[in-house]
Amino acid sequence: MPELPEVEHLRRSLDPWVVGGRFGRVSVRRRSVVSFATDRLRADPESALLSNAAIVATHRRGKQMALEAATGRVLVIQLGMTGSVTIERGAHPRGIDAKHRHVIWEFTPAASATSALPDDGGETDRPWRLVFRDPRRFGGLTAYESVEALGEVWSTLGHDALRASGRLLRSSLDRSTRPIKAALLDQAVIAGVGNIYADESLFAAGIHPLRTCKSLHPEDFHRLASKIRLTLSRAVRAGGSTLRDYRDAFGEPGDAVQEHKVYGRAGQPCPRCPARLEGLRVGGRATVFCPRCQDLGSDLSTKLDA
DNA sequence: CGTGGCCCCTGTGGGC
DNA sequence: TGCCCACAGGGGCCAC
């Protein structure tokens, strides 16, 4: 699943094409992936899906991305585990790639994006499309009336993780008994961290994933916030982590997997010390950490007693 | 309040 | 080759 870096890289790859561009007709092939914030939107699904509208902005908070139309309407895109948004033209794909294409828009890209392309030999009749595809359907589209309505919903999310703040993490967590990893995965605490980057950030900060939040010191929160910002911004720059499904707007995978120090490496040597990385489950999610580099701190005695 | 356990889905890889 | 199981980047809900 795409976490913040994948969503942000996707947003950046889409932005120059859709902002200044325009959606034409929309084809909804699986209705259940679309939801509407109000009955008014539900009553006119085409305009709720920004059909025949100019796109004026893209937005993102945490793992959610949104397109804003000149009509004022807003469409949120959530990728879930396997969602993708791609720009394509010409023949529709065949075979396995043709499955799970739930929403397809006719699309006129921004002129500034296409003017940079090589001459297409006069094939101006080949229409562009924007495609939302999602095999597992954990993702989906949600229509809102306005950016104000979107803002109300997004205000229930925590601070965007690219701007993680040690002070904010500390003030919202310093009385919490939850394990720090569970808190990082809670989008109401901080928005955008998922299973990969939670483990990577905790490793970078030298904090054990089972450390209770309240046992962390102010400097731990600050170091963790700083490592979250660093880990995520590096991953954005690498184009995101492609484990299997993630692709950007042009179908390109990202390279951030090369930078993973612990995720998916249980049983392998720690990259920083002679110990071996260990695996466990926190909040039902696979978790990898170094038992030597990542300090259980003042929770140590409690854990040993148990 | 916090957690573990389900559930929503499809696809893939490993073990036999 | 096939079958069955476990597992996967997310998130919501429920009972304890």
Coordinates of C-alpha atoms (C1' of nucleotides) in Angstrom, one line a residue:
Chain A
M1 CA 0.0 0.0 0.0
P2 CA 0.9 3.2 -0.9
E3 CA 1.9 5.3 2.1
L4 CA 2.6 9.0 2.1
P5 CA 5.7 8.8 -0.2
E6 CA 3.9 6.9 -2.9
V7 CA 0.8 9.1 -2.8
E8 CA 3.0 12.2 -2.9
H9 CA 5.1 11.0 -5.8
L10 CA 1.9 10.0 -7.6
R11 CA 0.4 13.5 -6.9
R12 CA 3.5 15.2 -8.2
S13 CA 3.5 13.0 -11.4
L14 CA -0.1 13.8 -12.0
D15 CA -0.1 17.5 -11.1
P16 CA 1.4 19.0 -14.3
W17 CA -1.0 17.0 -16.4
V18 CA -4.3 17.4 -14.6
V19 CA -3.9 21.0 -13.3
G20 CA -5.0 23.1 -16.3
G21 CA -6.5 20.0 -17.9
R22 CA -10.0 18.9 -18.1
F23 CA -12.1 15.7 -17.5
G24 CA -14.6 14.6 -20.2
R25 CA -17.0 11.8 -19.9
V26 CA -16.6 9.4 -17.0
S27 CA -17.3 5.7 -17.1
V28 CA -17.9 4.0 -13.8
R29 CA -17.5 0.3 -14.2
R30 CA -17.8 -0.6 -10.5
R31 CA -20.1 1.7 -8.5
S32 CA -19.1 0.4 -5.1
V33 CA -15.7 2.1 -5.3
V34 CA -17.4 5.5 -5.4
S35 CA -19.0 7.2 -2.4
F36 CA -20.6 10.5 -1.9
A37 CA -20.4 12.9 1.0
T38 CA -24.0 14.2 0.5
D39 CA -27.2 13.2 -1.2
R40 CA -26.9 16.1 -3.6
L41 CA -23.6 14.6 -4.9
R42 CA -25.2 11.2 -5.1
A43 CA -28.0 12.6 -7.2
D44 CA -25.6 13.8 -9.9
P45 CA -22.7 11.3 -9.8
E46 CA -21.2 12.6 -13.1
S47 CA -20.5 16.1 -11.8
A48 CA -19.5 14.7 -8.4
L49 CA -16.9 12.7 -10.3
L50 CA -15.7 16.0 -12.0
S51 CA -17.0 14.9 -15.4
N52 CA -16.8 17.8 -17.9
A53 CA -14.9 19.9 -15.4
A54 CA -11.5 21.8 -15.5
I55 CA -9.1 20.7 -12.8
V56 CA -7.5 23.5 -10.9
A57 CA -5.5 21.9 -8.1
T58 CA -4.3 18.7 -6.5
H59 CA -4.1 18.2 -2.8
R60 CA -2.8 15.6 -0.3
R61 CA -2.9 15.0 3.4
G62 CA -1.3 11.8 4.6
K63 CA -2.3 9.0 2.3
Q64 CA -5.3 10.8 0.8
M65 CA -5.1 12.7 -2.5
A66 CA -7.7 15.0 -3.9
L67 CA -8.5 16.7 -7.2
E68 CA -10.2 20.1 -7.1
A69 CA -12.3 21.2 -10.0
A70 CA -13.2 24.7 -11.2
T71 CA -16.8 23.9 -10.2
G72 CA -15.6 23.9 -6.6
R73 CA -16.2 20.2 -6.3
V74 CA -13.5 17.9 -4.9
L75 CA -12.8 14.2 -5.4
V76 CA -10.7 12.3 -2.9
I77 CA -8.7 9.3 -4.1
Q78 CA -7.6 6.7 -1.6
L79 CA -5.3 4.0 -3.0
G80 CA -5.8 1.4 -0.2
M81 CA -3.3 -1.4 -0.7
T82 CA -3.4 -1.8 -4.5
G83 CA -4.9 1.3 -6.0
S84 CA -3.4 3.2 -8.9
V85 CA -4.2 6.3 -11.0
T86 CA -2.6 6.3 -14.4
I87 CA -2.6 8.5 -17.5
E88 CA -2.8 6.7 -20.8
R89 CA -3.8 7.0 -24.4
G90 CA -4.4 4.8 -27.4
A91 CA -5.5 1.2 -27.2
H92 CA -6.9 -0.1 -23.9
P93 CA -4.8 -2.7 -22.2
R94 CA -5.5 -6.4 -22.6
G95 CA -5.1 -9.4 -20.3
I96 CA -4.6 -9.0 -16.6
D97 CA -4.0 -5.2 -16.9
A98 CA -7.5 -4.8 -18.2
K99 CA -9.0 -6.1 -15.0
H100 CA -10.1 -3.9 -12.0
R101 CA -10.2 -0.7 -14.0
H102 CA -13.1 0.7 -12.0
V103 CA -13.4 4.3 -13.1
I104 CA -12.2 5.8 -16.4
W105 CA -12.3 9.4 -17.5
E106 CA -11.8 10.9 -20.9
F107 CA -9.2 13.5 -20.2
T108 CA -7.7 16.5 -21.9
P109 CA -4.2 17.1 -20.3
A110 CA -2.9 20.5 -19.6
A111 CA -1.4 22.0 -22.8
S112 CA 1.9 22.7 -21.0
A113 CA 2.3 18.9 -20.3
T114 CA 1.6 17.8 -23.9
S115 CA 3.5 20.6 -25.7
A116 CA 6.7 19.1 -24.3
L117 CA 6.0 15.8 -25.9
P118 CA 7.6 14.7 -29.2
D119 CA 5.4 15.1 -32.3
D120 CA 2.9 12.3 -32.3
G121 CA 2.7 12.2 -36.0
G122 CA -0.7 13.8 -36.2
E123 CA -2.4 11.2 -34.0
T124 CA -4.3 13.9 -32.2
D125 CA -7.4 11.8 -32.4
R126 CA -6.0 9.3 -29.9
P127 CA -7.8 10.4 -26.7
W128 CA -6.1 10.5 -23.3
R129 CA -7.6 8.8 -20.3
L130 CA -7.2 8.9 -16.6
V131 CA -7.8 5.5 -15.0
F132 CA -8.5 4.4 -11.4
R133 CA -7.6 0.8 -10.9
D134 CA -7.7 -1.2 -7.7
P135 CA -7.7 -5.0 -7.6
R136 CA -8.3 -5.4 -3.9
R137 CA -10.8 -2.5 -3.7
F138 CA -9.6 -1.4 -0.3
G139 CA -9.2 2.0 -1.9
G140 CA -11.9 4.2 -3.5
L141 CA -13.1 7.6 -4.6
T142 CA -15.1 10.0 -2.4
A143 CA -16.9 13.1 -3.7
Y144 CA -17.2 16.3 -1.6
E145 CA -19.1 19.5 -2.3
S146 CA -16.1 21.9 -1.7
V147 CA -12.6 22.3 -0.4
E148 CA -14.2 23.5 2.8
A149 CA -16.1 20.2 3.2
L150 CA -12.9 18.4 2.4
G151 CA -11.0 20.5 5.0
E152 CA -13.5 19.4 7.7
V153 CA -12.9 15.8 7.0
W154 CA -9.1 16.2 6.7
S155 CA -9.0 18.1 10.0
T156 CA -9.8 14.8 11.7
L157 CA -6.5 13.5 10.4
G158 CA -3.3 14.2 12.3
H159 CA -0.5 16.5 11.0
D160 CA 0.9 15.5 7.7
A161 CA 3.9 13.3 8.3
L162 CA 6.2 15.1 5.9
R163 CA 6.0 17.9 8.5
A164 CA 6.1 15.6 11.5
S165 CA 6.6 17.7 14.7
G166 CA 8.2 16.3 17.8
R167 CA 6.3 18.8 19.9
L168 CA 2.9 17.7 18.5
L169 CA 3.7 14.0 18.7
R170 CA 4.7 14.5 22.3
S171 CA 1.7 16.5 23.3
S172 CA -0.7 14.0 21.7
L173 CA 1.1 10.9 23.0
D174 CA 3.0 11.5 26.2
R175 CA 0.2 10.0 28.3
S176 CA -0.6 7.2 26.0
T177 CA 0.0 3.6 27.0
R178 CA 0.0 2.3 23.4
P179 CA 3.1 1.0 21.7
I180 CA 4.7 3.7 19.7
K181 CA 4.3 1.8 16.5
A182 CA 0.6 1.5 16.9
A183 CA 0.4 5.2 17.5
L184 CA 2.4 6.0 14.3
L185 CA -0.1 3.9 12.3
D186 CA -3.0 5.8 13.7
Q187 CA -3.8 8.4 11.0
A188 CA -5.5 10.7 13.6
V189 CA -2.2 11.0 15.4
I190 CA 0.0 11.6 12.3
A191 CA -1.1 11.3 8.7
G192 CA 0.8 9.3 6.2
V193 CA 2.9 6.8 8.0
G194 CA 2.1 3.1 7.2
N195 CA 3.7 -0.2 8.0
I196 CA 6.9 0.2 6.0
Y197 CA 7.9 3.7 7.1
A198 CA 6.8 3.1 10.7
D199 CA 9.4 0.4 11.0
E200 CA 12.0 2.3 9.0
S201 CA 11.5 5.5 11.1
L202 CA 11.6 3.6 14.4
F203 CA 14.8 1.9 13.3
A204 CA 16.4 5.2 12.2
A205 CA 15.4 6.7 15.6
G206 CA 16.6 3.7 17.6
I207 CA 13.3 3.2 19.3
H208 CA 11.8 -0.2 19.9
P209 CA 8.3 -0.6 18.3
L210 CA 6.8 -1.8 21.5
R211 CA 8.0 1.1 23.6
T212 CA 5.0 2.7 25.2
C213 CA 4.4 6.3 24.1
K214 CA 4.4 7.6 27.6
S215 CA 7.9 6.1 28.3
L216 CA 9.4 8.2 25.5
H217 CA 11.4 11.3 26.5
P218 CA 10.9 14.7 24.8
E219 CA 14.2 14.1 22.9
D220 CA 12.9 10.7 21.7
F221 CA 9.8 12.4 20.2
H222 CA 11.9 15.0 18.5
R223 CA 14.4 12.5 17.1
L224 CA 11.5 10.3 15.9
A225 CA 9.8 13.2 14.2
S226 CA 13.0 14.1 12.5
K227 CA 13.6 10.6 11.3
I228 CA 10.0 10.4 10.0
R229 CA 10.5 13.5 8.0
L230 CA 13.8 12.3 6.7
T231 CA 12.7 8.8 5.8
L232 CA 9.5 10.0 4.0
S233 CA 11.2 12.8 2.1
R234 CA 13.9 10.4 0.9
A235 CA 11.3 7.9 -0.2
V236 CA 9.4 10.6 -2.1
R237 CA 12.6 11.5 -3.9
A238 CA 13.2 7.8 -4.8
G239 CA 9.7 7.7 -6.3
G240 CA 8.1 5.6 -3.5
S241 CA 8.4 1.9 -2.6
T242 CA 7.2 -0.5 -5.2
L243 CA 6.8 -3.9 -3.5
R244 CA 4.4 -5.2 -6.1
D245 CA 1.5 -3.0 -7.1
Y246 CA 2.5 0.6 -6.7
R247 CA 3.0 2.6 -9.9
D248 CA 3.0 6.3 -10.6
A249 CA 0.8 8.2 -13.1
F250 CA 2.8 6.7 -16.0
G251 CA 3.0 3.2 -14.7
E252 CA 6.6 3.6 -13.4
P253 CA 7.6 1.8 -10.2
G254 CA 9.5 3.5 -7.4
D255 CA 13.0 2.7 -6.1
A256 CA 12.7 3.4 -2.4
V257 CA 12.7 -0.3 -1.6
Q258 CA 16.5 -0.1 -2.0
E259 CA 16.6 2.2 1.0
H260 CA 14.6 -0.1 3.3
K261 CA 16.8 -1.0 6.2
V262 CA 14.5 -3.3 8.2
Y263 CA 11.1 -3.7 6.4
G264 CA 10.8 -7.2 5.0
R265 CA 14.2 -8.2 6.4
A266 CA 13.4 -10.2 9.5
G267 CA 16.1 -12.8 10.2
Q268 CA 18.7 -10.9 8.2
P269 CA 21.7 -9.1 9.8
C270 CA 21.1 -5.6 11.2
P271 CA 22.7 -3.1 8.8
R272 CA 24.2 -1.3 11.7
C273 CA 25.3 -3.9 14.3
P274 CA 26.2 -7.6 14.5
A275 CA 22.7 -8.5 15.7
R276 CA 20.0 -10.2 13.7
L277 CA 16.7 -8.4 12.9
E278 CA 13.7 -9.8 14.6
G279 CA 10.0 -10.0 13.6
L280 CA 6.9 -9.7 15.6
R281 CA 3.3 -8.4 15.2
V282 CA 2.1 -5.1 16.5
G283 CA -1.5 -4.2 16.1
G284 CA -1.8 -7.1 13.7
R285 CA 0.9 -5.8 11.4
A286 CA 4.2 -7.5 10.6
T287 CA 7.0 -5.6 12.4
V288 CA 10.7 -5.8 12.0
F289 CA 13.3 -4.2 14.3
C290 CA 16.8 -4.6 15.6
P291 CA 16.8 -5.9 19.3
R292 CA 20.1 -4.2 19.9
C293 CA 19.8 -0.9 18.1
Q294 CA 16.2 -0.2 19.2
D295 CA 16.0 0.6 22.8
L296 CA 13.1 -0.8 24.9
G297 CA 14.1 1.9 27.4
S298 CA 12.2 2.1 30.7
D299 CA 9.7 -0.5 29.4
L300 CA 12.5 -3.1 29.6
S301 CA 11.8 -4.1 33.2
T302 CA 8.1 -4.4 32.6
K303 CA 8.6 -6.6 29.6
L304 CA 11.0 -8.8 31.4
D305 CA 8.7 -9.2 34.4
A306 CA 5.8 -10.2 32.1
Chain B
dC1 C1' -9.0 4.1 26.4
dG2 C1' -6.6 0.4 24.0
dT3 C1' -6.4 -4.0 21.8
dG4 C1' -7.1 -8.1 19.4
dG5 C1' -9.9 -10.1 16.1
dC6 C1' -12.6 -10.0 12.6
dC7 C1' -14.0 -8.1 7.9
dC8 C1' -13.7 -5.9 3.4
dC9 C1' -11.0 -8.1 -1.5
dT10 C1' -7.6 -10.3 -5.1
dG11 C1' -3.2 -12.1 -6.2
dT12 C1' 1.0 -14.4 -5.3
dG13 C1' 4.5 -17.3 -3.4
dG14 C1' 5.8 -21.2 -0.6
dG15 C1' 5.3 -25.9 0.9
dC16 C1' 3.6 -30.3 -0.1
Chain C
dT1 C1' 1.0 -29.3 -12.2
dG2 C1' -2.2 -28.4 -8.6
dC3 C1' -4.0 -27.3 -4.1
dC4 C1' -4.1 -25.0 0.2
dC5 C1' -2.5 -21.7 3.3
dA6 C1' -0.5 -17.5 4.7
dC7 C1' 0.4 -13.1 3.7
dA8 C1' 0.4 -8.4 1.5
dG9 C1' 1.7 -1.2 1.6
dG10 C1' -5.1 0.2 4.5
dG11 C1' -8.8 0.9 7.4
dG12 C1' -13.4 0.3 9.9
dC13 C1' -16.0 -2.1 13.2
dC14 C1' -17.0 -4.8 17.3
dA15 C1' -16.6 -7.1 21.7
dC16 C1' -13.8 -7.2 25.5

